[in-house]
PDB file of C-alpha atoms in Angstrom:
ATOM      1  CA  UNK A   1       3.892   8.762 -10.768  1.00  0.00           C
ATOM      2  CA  UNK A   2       6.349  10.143  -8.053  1.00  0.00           C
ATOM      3  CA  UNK A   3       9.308  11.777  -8.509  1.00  0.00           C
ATOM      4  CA  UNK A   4      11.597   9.288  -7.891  1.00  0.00           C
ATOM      5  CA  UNK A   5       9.154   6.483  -9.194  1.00  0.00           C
ATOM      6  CA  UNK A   6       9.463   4.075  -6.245  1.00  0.00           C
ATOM      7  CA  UNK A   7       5.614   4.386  -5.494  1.00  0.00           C
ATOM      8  CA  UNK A   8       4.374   3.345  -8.898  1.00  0.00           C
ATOM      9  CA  UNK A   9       3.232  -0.241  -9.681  1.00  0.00           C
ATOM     10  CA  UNK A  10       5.216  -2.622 -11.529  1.00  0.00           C
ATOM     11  CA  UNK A  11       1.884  -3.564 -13.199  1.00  0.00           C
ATOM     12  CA  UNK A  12      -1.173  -2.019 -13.515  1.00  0.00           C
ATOM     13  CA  UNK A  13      -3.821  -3.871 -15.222  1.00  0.00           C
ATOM     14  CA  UNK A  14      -7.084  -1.715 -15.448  1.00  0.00           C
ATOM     15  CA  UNK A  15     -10.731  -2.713 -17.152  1.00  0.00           C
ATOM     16  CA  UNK A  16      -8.912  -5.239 -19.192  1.00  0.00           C
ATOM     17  CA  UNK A  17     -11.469  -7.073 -21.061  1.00  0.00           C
ATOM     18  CA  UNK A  18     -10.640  -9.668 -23.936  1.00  0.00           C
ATOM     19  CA  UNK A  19     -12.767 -12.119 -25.994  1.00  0.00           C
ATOM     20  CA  UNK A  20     -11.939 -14.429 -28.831  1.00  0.00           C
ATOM     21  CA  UNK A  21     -15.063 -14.421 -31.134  1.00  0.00           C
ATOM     22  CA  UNK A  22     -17.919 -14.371 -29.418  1.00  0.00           C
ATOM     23  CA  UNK A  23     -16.156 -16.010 -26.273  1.00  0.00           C
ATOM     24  CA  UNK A  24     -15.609 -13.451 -23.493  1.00  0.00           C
ATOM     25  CA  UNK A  25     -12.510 -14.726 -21.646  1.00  0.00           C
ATOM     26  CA  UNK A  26     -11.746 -11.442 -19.353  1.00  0.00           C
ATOM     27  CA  UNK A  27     -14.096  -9.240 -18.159  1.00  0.00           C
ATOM     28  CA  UNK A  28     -12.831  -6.097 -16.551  1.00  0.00           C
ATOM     29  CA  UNK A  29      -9.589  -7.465 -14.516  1.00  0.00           C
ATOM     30  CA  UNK A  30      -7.951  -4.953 -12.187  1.00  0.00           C
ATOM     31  CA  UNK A  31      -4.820  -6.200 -10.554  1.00  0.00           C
ATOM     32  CA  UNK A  32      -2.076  -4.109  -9.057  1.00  0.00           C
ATOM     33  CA  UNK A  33       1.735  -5.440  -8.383  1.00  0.00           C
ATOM     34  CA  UNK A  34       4.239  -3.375  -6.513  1.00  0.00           C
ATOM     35  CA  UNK A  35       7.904  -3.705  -7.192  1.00  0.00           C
ATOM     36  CA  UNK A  36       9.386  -6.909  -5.503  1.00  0.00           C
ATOM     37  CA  UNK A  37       5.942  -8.343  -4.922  1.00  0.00           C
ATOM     38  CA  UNK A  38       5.402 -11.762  -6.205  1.00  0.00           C
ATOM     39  CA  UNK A  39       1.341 -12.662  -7.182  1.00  0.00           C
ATOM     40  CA  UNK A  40      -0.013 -16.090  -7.234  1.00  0.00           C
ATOM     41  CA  UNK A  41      -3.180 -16.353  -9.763  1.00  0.00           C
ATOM     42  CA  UNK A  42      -5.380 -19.275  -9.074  1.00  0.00           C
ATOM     43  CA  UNK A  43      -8.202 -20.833 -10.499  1.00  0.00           C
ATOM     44  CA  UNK A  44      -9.951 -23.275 -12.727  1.00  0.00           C
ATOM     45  CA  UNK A  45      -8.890 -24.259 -16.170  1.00  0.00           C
ATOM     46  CA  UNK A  46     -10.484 -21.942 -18.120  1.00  0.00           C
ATOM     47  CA  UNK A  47     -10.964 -19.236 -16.244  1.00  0.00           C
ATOM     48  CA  UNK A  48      -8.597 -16.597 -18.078  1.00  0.00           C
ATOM     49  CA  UNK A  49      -5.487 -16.827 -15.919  1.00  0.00           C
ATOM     50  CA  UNK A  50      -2.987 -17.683 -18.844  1.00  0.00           C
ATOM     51  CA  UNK A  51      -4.547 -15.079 -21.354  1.00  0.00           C
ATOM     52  CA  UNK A  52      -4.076 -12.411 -18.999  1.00  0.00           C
ATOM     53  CA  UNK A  53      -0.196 -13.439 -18.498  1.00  0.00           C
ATOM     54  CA  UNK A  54      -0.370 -13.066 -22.174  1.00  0.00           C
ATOM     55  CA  UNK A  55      -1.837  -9.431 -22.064  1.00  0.00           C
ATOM     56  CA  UNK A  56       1.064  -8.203 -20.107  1.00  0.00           C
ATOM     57  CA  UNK A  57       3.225  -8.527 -22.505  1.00  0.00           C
ATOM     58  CA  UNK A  58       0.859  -8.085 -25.227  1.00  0.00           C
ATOM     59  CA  UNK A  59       1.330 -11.807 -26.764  1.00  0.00           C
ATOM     60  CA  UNK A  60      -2.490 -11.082 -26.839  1.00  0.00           C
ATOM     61  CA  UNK A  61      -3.495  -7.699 -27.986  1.00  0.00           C
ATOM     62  CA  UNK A  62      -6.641  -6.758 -25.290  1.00  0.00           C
ATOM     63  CA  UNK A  63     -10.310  -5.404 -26.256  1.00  0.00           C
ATOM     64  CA  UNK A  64     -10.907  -2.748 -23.809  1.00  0.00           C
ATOM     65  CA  UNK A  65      -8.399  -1.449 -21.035  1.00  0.00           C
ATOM     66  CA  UNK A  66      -5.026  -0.804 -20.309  1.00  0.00           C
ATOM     67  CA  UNK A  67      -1.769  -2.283 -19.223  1.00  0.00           C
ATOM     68  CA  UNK A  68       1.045  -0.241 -18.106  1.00  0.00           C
ATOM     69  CA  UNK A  69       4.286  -2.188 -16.504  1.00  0.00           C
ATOM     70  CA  UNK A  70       6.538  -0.270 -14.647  1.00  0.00           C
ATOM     71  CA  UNK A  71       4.691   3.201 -15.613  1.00  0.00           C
ATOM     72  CA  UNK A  72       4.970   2.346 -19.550  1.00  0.00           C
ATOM     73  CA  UNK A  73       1.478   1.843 -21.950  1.00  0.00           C
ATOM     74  CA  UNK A  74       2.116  -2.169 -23.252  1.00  0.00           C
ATOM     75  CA  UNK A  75       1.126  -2.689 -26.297  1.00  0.00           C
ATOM     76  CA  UNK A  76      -0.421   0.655 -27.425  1.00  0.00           C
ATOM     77  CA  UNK A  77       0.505   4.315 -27.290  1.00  0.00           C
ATOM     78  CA  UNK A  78      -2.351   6.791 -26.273  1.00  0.00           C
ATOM     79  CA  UNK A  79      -2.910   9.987 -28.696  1.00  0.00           C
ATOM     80  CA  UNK A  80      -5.233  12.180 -27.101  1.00  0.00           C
ATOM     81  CA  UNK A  81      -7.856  10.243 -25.555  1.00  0.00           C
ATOM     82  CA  UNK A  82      -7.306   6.966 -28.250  1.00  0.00           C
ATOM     83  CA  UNK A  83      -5.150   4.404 -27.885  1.00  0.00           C
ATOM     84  CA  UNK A  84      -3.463   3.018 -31.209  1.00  0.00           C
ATOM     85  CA  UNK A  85      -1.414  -0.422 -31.210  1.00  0.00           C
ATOM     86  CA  UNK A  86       2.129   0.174 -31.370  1.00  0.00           C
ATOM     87  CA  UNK A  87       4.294  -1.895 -34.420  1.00  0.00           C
ATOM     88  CA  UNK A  88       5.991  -5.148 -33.570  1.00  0.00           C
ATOM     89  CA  UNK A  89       9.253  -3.950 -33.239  1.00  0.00           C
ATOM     90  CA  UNK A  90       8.188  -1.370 -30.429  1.00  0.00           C
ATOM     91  CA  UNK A  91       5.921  -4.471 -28.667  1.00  0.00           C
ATOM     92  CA  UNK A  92       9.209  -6.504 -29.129  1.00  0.00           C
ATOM     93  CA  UNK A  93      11.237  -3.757 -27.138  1.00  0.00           C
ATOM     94  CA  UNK A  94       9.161  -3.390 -24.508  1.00  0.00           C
ATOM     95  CA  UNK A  95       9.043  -6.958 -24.271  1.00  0.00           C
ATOM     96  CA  UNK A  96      12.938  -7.344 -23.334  1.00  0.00           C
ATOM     97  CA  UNK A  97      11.998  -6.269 -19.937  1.00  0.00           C
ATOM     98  CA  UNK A  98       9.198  -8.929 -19.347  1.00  0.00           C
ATOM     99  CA  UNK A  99      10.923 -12.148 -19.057  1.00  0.00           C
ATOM    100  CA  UNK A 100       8.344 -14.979 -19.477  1.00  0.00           C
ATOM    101  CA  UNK A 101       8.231 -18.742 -18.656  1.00  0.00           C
ATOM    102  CA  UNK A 102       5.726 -21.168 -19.680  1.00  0.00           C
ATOM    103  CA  UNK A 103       4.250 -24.971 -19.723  1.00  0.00           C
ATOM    104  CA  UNK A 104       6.423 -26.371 -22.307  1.00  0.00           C
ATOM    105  CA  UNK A 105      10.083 -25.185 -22.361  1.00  0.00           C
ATOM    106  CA  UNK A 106      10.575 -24.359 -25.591  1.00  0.00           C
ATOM    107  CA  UNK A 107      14.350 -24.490 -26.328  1.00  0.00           C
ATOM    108  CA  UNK A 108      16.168 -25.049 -29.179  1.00  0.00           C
ATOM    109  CA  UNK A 109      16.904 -28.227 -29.487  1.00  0.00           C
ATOM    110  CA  UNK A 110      19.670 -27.789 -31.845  1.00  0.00           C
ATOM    111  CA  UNK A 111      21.357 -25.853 -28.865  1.00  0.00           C
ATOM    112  CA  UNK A 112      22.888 -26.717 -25.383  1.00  0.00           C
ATOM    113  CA  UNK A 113      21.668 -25.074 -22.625  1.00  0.00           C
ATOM    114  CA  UNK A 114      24.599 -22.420 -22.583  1.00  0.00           C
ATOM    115  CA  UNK A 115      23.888 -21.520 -26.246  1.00  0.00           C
ATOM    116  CA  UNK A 116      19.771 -21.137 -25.302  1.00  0.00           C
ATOM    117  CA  UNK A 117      20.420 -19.225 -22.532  1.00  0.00           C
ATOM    118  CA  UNK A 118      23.475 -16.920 -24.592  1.00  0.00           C
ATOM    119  CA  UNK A 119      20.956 -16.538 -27.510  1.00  0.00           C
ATOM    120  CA  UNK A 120      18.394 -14.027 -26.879  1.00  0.00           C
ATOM    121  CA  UNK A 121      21.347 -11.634 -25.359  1.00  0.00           C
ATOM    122  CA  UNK A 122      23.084 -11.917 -28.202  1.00  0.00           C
ATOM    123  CA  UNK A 123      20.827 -11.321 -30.735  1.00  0.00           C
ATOM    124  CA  UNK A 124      18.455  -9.354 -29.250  1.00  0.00           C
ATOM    125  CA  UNK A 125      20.510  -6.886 -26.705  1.00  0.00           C
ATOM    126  CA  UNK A 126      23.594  -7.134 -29.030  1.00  0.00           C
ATOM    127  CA  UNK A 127      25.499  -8.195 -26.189  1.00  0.00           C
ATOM    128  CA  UNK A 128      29.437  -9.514 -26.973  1.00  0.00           C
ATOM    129  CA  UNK A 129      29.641 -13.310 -27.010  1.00  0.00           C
ATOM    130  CA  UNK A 130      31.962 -13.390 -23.972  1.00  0.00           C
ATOM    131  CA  UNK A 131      29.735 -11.122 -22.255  1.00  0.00           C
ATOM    132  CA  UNK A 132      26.768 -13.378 -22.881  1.00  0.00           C
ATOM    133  CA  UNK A 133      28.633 -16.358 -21.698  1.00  0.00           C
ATOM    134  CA  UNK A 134      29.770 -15.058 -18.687  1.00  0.00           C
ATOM    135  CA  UNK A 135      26.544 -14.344 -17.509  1.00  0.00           C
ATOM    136  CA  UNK A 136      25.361 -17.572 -19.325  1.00  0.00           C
ATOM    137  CA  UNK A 137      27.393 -19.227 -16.991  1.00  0.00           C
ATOM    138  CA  UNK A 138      26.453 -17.659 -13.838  1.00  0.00           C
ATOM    139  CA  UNK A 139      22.656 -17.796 -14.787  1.00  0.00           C
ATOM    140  CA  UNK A 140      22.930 -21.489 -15.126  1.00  0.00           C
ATOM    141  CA  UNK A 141      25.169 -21.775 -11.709  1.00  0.00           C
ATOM    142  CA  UNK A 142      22.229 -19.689 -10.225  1.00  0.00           C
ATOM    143  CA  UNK A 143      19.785 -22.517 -10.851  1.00  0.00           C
ATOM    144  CA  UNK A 144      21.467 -25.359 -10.247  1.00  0.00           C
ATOM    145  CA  UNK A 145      22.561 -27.056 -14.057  1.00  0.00           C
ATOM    146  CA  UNK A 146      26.554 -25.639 -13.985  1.00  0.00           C
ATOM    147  CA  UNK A 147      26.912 -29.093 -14.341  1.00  0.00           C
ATOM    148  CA  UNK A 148      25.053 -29.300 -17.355  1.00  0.00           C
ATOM    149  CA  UNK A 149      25.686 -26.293 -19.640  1.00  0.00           C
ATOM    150  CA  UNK A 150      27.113 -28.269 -22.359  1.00  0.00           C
ATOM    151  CA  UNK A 151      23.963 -30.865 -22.672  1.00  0.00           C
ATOM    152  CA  UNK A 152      21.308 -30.230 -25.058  1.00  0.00           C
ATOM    153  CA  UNK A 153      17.391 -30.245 -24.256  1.00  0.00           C
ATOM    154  CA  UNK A 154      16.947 -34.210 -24.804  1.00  0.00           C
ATOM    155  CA  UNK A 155      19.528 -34.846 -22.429  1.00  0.00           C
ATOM    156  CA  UNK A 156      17.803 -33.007 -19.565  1.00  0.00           C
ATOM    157  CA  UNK A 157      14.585 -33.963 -17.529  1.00  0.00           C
ATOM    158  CA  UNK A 158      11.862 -31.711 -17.873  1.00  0.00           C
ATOM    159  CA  UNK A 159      12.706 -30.153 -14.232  1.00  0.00           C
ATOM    160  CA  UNK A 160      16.046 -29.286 -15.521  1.00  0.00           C
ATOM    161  CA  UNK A 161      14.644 -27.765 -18.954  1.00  0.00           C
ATOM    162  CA  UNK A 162      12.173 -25.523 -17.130  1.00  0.00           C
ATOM    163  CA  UNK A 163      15.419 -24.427 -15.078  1.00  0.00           C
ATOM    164  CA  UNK A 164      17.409 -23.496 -18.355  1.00  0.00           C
ATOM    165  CA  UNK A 165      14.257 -21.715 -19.553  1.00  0.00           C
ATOM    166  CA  UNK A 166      13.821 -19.596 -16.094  1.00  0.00           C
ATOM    167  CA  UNK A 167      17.557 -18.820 -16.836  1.00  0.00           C
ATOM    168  CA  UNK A 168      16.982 -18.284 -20.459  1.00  0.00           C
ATOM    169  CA  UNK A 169      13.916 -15.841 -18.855  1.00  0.00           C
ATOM    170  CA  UNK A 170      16.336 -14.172 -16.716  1.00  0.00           C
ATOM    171  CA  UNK A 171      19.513 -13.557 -19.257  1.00  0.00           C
ATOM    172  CA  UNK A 172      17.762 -10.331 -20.531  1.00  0.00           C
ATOM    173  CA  UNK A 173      17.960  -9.226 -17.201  1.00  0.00           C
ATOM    174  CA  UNK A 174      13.717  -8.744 -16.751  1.00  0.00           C
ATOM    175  CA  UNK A 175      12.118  -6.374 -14.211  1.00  0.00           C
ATOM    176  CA  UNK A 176       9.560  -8.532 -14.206  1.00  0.00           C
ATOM    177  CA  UNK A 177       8.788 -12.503 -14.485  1.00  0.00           C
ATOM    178  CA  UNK A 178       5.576 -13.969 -15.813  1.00  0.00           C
ATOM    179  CA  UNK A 179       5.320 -17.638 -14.857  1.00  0.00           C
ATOM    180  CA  UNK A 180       2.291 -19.712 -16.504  1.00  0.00           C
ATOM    181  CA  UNK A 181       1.737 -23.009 -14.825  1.00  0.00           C
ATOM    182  CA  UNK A 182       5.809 -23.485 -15.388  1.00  0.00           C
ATOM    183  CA  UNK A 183       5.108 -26.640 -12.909  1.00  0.00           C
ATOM    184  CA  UNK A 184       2.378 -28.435 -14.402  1.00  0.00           C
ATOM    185  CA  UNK A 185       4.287 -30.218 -17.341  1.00  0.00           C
ATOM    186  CA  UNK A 186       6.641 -31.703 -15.133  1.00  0.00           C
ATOM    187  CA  UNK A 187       6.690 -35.135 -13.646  1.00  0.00           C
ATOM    188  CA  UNK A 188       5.591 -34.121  -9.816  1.00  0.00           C
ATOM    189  CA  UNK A 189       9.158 -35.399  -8.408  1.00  0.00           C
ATOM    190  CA  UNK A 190      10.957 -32.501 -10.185  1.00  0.00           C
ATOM    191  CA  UNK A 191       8.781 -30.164  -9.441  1.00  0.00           C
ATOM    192  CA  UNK A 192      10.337 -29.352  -6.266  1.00  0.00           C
ATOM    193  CA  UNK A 193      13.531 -28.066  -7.978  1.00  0.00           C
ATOM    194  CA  UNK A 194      11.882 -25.432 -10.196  1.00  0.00           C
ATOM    195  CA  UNK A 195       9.941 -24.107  -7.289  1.00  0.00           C
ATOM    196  CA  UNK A 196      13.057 -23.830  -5.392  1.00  0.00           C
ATOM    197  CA  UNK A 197      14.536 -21.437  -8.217  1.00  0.00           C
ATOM    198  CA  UNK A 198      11.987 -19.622  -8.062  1.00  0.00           C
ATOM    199  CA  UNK A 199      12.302 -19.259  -4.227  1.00  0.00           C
ATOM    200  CA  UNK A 200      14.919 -17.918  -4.828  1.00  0.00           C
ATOM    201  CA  UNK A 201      14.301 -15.436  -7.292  1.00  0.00           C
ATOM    202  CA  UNK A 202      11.551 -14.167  -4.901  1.00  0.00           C
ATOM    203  CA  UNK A 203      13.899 -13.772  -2.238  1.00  0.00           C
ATOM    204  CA  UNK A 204      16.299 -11.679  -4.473  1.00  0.00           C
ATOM    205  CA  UNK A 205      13.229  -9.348  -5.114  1.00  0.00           C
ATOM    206  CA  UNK A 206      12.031 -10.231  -8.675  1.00  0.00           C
ATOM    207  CA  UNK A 207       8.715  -8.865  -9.228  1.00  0.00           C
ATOM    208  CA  UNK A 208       6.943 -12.031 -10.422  1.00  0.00           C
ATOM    209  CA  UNK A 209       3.228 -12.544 -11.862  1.00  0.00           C
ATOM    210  CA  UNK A 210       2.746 -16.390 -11.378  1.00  0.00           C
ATOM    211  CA  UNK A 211      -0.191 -18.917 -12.976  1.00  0.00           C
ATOM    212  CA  UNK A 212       0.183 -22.126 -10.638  1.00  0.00           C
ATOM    213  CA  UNK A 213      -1.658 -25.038  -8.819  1.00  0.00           C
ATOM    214  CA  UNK A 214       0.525 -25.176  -6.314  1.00  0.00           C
ATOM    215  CA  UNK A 215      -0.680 -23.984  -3.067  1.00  0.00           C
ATOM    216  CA  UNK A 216       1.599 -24.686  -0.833  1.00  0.00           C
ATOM    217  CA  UNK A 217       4.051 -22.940  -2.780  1.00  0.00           C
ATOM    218  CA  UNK A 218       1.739 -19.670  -3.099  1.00  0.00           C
ATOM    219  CA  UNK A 219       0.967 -19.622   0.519  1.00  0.00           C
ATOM    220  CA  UNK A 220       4.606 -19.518   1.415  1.00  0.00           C
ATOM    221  CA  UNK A 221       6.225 -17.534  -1.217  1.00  0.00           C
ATOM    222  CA  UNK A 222       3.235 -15.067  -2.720  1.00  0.00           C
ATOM    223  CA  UNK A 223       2.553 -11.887  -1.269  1.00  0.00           C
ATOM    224  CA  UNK A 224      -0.602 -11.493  -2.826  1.00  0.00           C
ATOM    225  CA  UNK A 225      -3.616 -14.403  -4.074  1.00  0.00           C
ATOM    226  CA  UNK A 226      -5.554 -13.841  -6.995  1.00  0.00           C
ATOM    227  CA  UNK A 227      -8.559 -15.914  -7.748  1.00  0.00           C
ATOM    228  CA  UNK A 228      -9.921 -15.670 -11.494  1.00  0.00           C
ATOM    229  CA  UNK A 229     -13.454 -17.190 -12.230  1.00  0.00           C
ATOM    230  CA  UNK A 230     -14.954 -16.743 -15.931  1.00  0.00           C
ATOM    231  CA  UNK A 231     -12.502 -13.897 -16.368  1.00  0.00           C
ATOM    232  CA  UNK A 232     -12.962 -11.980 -13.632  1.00  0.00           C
ATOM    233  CA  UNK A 233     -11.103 -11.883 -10.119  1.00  0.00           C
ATOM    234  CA  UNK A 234     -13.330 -13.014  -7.781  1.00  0.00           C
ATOM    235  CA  UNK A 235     -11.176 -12.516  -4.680  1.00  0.00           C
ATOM    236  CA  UNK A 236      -7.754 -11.470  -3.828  1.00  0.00           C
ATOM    237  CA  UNK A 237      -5.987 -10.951  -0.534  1.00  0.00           C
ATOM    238  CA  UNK A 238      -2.876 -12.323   1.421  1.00  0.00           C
ATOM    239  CA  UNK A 239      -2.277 -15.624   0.872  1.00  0.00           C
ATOM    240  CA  UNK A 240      -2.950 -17.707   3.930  1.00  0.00           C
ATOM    241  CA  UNK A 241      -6.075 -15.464   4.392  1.00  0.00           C
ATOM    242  CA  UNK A 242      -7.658 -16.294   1.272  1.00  0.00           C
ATOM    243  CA  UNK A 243      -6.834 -20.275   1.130  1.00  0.00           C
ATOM    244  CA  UNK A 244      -7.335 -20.680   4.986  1.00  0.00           C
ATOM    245  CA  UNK A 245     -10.620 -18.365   5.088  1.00  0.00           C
ATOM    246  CA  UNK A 246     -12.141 -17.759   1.263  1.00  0.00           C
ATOM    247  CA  UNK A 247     -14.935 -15.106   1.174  1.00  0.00           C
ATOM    248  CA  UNK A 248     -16.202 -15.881  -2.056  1.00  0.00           C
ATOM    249  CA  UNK A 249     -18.491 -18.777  -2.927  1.00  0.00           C
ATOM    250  CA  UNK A 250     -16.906 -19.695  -5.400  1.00  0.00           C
ATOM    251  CA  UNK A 251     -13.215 -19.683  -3.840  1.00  0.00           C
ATOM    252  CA  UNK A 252     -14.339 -21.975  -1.410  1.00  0.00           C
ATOM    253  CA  UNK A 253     -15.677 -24.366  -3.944  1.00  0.00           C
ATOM    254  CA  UNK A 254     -12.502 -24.556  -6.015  1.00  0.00           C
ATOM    255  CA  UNK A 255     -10.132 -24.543  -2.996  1.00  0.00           C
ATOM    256  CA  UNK A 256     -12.700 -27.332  -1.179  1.00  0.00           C
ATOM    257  CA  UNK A 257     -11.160 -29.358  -4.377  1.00  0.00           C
ATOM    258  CA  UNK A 258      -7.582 -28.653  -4.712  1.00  0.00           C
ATOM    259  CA  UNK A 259      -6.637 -28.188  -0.803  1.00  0.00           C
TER     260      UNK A 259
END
């Protein structure tokens, strides 16, 4: 780490293996993200992509490895040359700085979209009412539902749900963003407006991890393309490199498909 800590990764992912029974879903993934980089991770269902989202934050405790986000151990604190898994409540803290987004939106329903987006502030950062709501406010104005603050989750389309859940993501003011396929629930004409939003964030310089099928989207906005086969990365490099030239077997069979 450097003095001033402006060299050292937002995430460092090192020999991270994971299996569920006798299934082996990672297998030694390395991946490195710099502060204000955004990575695409692509590849075939099954391949790992989501459970290693969910090791970042430690949603899924890993087998063999080690996570660090923004120079900090996730997950586990290391006493001598063992690590031990740290208690819920310290997981839970170091999880206010990881905002994630996922498939399904997962509001409450019994709340508008200024109350989902005021809750987690509230309760979890202790944050004043009016302070929440004031930023409530502005969150929602930053992706495009000012309009609809006062509407509950049934009376939004699933583009605009995703968008109250990116700014439900971003109310505990994350320095970093893990997107899991937040696209492929959605009907594909309102797609378009949550990839705009998150456009945006990019351009702001959120550090962003994101699981997605859409290539046109990583090609333009990703700094970096990850492709995960059988849990393991199989090939990663800029992104119109690796979709316009693939090295890897493998990468060229899966892109042959989706491209």
């Amino acid at each position: 780490m450097t003095e001033n800590g402006h060299d050292r990764p937002m995430v460092e992912a090192v020999g991270i293996h994971k299996s569920f029974g006798s299934t082996e879903v990672l297998r030694g993934v390395d991946l490195t993200v710099r502060p204000g980089e955004v990575a695409c991770v692509i590849g075939p269902s099954g391949s790992g992509k989501s459970t290693f989202l969910r090791c970042i934050n430690h949603l899924e405790s890993i087998d063999a490895g080690t996570m660090t986000v923004d120079g900090e151990l996730i997950g586990y604190r290391r006493r001598g040359d063992k690590l031990h898994e740290l208690r819920e409540s310290e997981v839970a803290r170091q999880r206010r700085d990881i905002g994630m987004v996922f498939q399904r939106f997962n509001l409450f329903p019994h709340m508008t979209a200024l109350e989902n987006v005021m809750e987690a502030p509230c309760t979890v950062r202790r944050r004043s009412k009016k302070e929440a709501r004031e930023a409530a406010v502005g969150l929602l104005d930053r992706v495009g539902l000012g309009n609809r603050r006062d509407n509950y989750p049934t009376q939004l389309s699933g583009g605009q749900q995703q968008r109250v859940a990116i700014a439900r993501a971003l109310a505990m003011e994350p320095r970093l963003m893990l997107f899991d396929e937040p696209t492929s629930a959605l009907d594909p004409e309102l797609v378009g407006e949550v990839l705009d939003v998150m456009r945006g964030l990019a351009r702001d310089g959120m550090t962003m991890i994101v699981v997605t099928h859409e290539m046109g989207f990583a090609r333009e906005v990703a700094d970096s393309l990850v492709f995960m086969d059988e849990g393991r990365i199989l090939e990663a490099g800029a992104p119109r490199e690796v979709l316009a030239n693939p090295q890897h077997e493998r990468t060229q069979a899966f892109l042959s498909k989706v491209l």
